[in-house]
C-alpha atoms as a printed R data frame, in Angstrom:
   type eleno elety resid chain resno       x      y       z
1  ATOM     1    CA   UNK     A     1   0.000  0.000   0.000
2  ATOM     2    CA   UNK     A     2   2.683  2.368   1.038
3  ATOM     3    CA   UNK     A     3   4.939  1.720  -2.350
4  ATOM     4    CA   UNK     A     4   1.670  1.865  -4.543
5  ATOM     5    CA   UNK     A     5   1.114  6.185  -2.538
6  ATOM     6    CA   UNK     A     6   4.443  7.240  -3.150
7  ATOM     7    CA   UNK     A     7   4.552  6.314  -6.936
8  ATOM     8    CA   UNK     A     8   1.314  7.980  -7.209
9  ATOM     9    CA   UNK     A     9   2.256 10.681  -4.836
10 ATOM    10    CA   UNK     A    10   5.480 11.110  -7.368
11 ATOM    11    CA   UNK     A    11   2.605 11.329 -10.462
12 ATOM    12    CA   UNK     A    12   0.856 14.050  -8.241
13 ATOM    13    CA   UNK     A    13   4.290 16.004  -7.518
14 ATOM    14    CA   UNK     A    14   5.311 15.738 -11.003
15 ATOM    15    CA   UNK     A    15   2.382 16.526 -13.210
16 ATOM    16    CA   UNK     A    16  -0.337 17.749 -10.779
17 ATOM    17    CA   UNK     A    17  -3.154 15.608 -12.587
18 ATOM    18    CA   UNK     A    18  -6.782 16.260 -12.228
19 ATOM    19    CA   UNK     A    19  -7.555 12.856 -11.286
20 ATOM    20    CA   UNK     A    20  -5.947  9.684 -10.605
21 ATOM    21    CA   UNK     A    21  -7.683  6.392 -11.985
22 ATOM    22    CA   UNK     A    22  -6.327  2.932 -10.988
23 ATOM    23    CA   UNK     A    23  -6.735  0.149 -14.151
24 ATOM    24    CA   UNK     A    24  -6.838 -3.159 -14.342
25 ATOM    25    CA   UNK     A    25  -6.722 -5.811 -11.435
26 ATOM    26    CA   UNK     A    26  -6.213 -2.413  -9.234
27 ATOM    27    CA   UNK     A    27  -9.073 -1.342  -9.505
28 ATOM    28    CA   UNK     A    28 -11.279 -4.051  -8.306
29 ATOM    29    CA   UNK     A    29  -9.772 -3.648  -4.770
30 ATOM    30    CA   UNK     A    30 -12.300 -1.056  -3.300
31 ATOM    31    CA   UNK     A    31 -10.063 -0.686   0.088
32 ATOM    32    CA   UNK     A    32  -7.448  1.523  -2.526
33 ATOM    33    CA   UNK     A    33 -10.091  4.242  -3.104
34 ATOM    34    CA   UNK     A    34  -9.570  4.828   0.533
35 ATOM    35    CA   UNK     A    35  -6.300  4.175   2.296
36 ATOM    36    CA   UNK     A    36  -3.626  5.236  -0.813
37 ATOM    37    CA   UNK     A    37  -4.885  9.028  -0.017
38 ATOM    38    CA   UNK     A    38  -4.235  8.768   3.470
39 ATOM    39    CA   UNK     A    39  -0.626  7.603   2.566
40 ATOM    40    CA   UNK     A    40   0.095  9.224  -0.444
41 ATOM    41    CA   UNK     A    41  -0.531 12.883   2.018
42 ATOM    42    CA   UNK     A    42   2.919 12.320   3.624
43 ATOM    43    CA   UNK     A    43   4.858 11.765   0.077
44 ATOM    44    CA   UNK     A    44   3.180 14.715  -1.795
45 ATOM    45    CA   UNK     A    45   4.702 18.242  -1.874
46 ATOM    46    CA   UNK     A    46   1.704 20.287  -0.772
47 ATOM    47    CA   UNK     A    47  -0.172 21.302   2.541
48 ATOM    48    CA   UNK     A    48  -3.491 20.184   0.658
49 ATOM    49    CA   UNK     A    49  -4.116 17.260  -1.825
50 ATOM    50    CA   UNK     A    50  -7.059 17.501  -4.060
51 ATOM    51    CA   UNK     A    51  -6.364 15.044  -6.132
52 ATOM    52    CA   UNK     A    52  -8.853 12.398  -6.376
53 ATOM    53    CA   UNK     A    53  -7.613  8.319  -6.629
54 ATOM    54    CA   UNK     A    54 -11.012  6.772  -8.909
55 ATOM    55    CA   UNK     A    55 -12.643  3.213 -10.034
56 ATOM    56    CA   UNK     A    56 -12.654  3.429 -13.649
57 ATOM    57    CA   UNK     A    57 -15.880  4.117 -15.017
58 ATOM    58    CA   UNK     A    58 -16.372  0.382 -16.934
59 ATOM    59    CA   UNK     A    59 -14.581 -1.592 -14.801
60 ATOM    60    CA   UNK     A    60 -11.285 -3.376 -14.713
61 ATOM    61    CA   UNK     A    61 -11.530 -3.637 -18.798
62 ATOM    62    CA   UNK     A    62 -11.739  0.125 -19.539
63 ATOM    63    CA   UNK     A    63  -8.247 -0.285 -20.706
64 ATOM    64    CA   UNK     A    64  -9.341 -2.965 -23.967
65 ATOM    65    CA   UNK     A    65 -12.754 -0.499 -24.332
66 ATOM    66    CA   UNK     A    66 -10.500  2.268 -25.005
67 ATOM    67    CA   UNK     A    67  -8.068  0.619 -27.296
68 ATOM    68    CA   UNK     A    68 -11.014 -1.416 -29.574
69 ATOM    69    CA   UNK     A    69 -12.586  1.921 -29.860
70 ATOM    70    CA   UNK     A    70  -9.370  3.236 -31.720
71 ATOM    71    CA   UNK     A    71  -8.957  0.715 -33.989
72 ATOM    72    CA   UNK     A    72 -10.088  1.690 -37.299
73 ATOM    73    CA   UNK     A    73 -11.140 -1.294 -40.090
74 ATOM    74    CA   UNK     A    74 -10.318  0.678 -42.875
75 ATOM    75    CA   UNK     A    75  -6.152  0.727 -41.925
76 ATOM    76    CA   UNK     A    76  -5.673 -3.077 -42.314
77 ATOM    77    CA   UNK     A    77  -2.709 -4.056 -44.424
């Protein structure tokens, strides 16, 4: 738990995202959405954190949604 907040606390220090989603078998562990925040608050370089950590919208497969919706038909060799 504490080596998954500091690489997301290094995302947060680096690029200051608006949000944080977890992918994959990640984000079916529902304890996450809760404890890395409370972690990740001693690793970040900031008095406040407002950075939320999210469940992907579809589920643990948002990552294959997103890549059959670029494939195009029309580019096969």
């Amino acid at each position: 738990m504490d080596r998954l907040a500091r690489g997301l606390a290094s995302v947060v220090n680096l690029i200051d995202p608006g949000v944080i989603v977890l992918g994959g078998g990640l984000s079916a562990i529902s304890m996450l959405y809760e404890q890395v925040p409370r972690f990740w608050s001693r690793y970040i370089f900031s008095e406040r954190v407002v950075t939320p950590l999210l469940p992907p919208v579809h589920g643990d497969s948002s990552g294959v949604r997103g890549a059959a919706w670029l494939w195009r038909p029309e580019e096969e060799p």
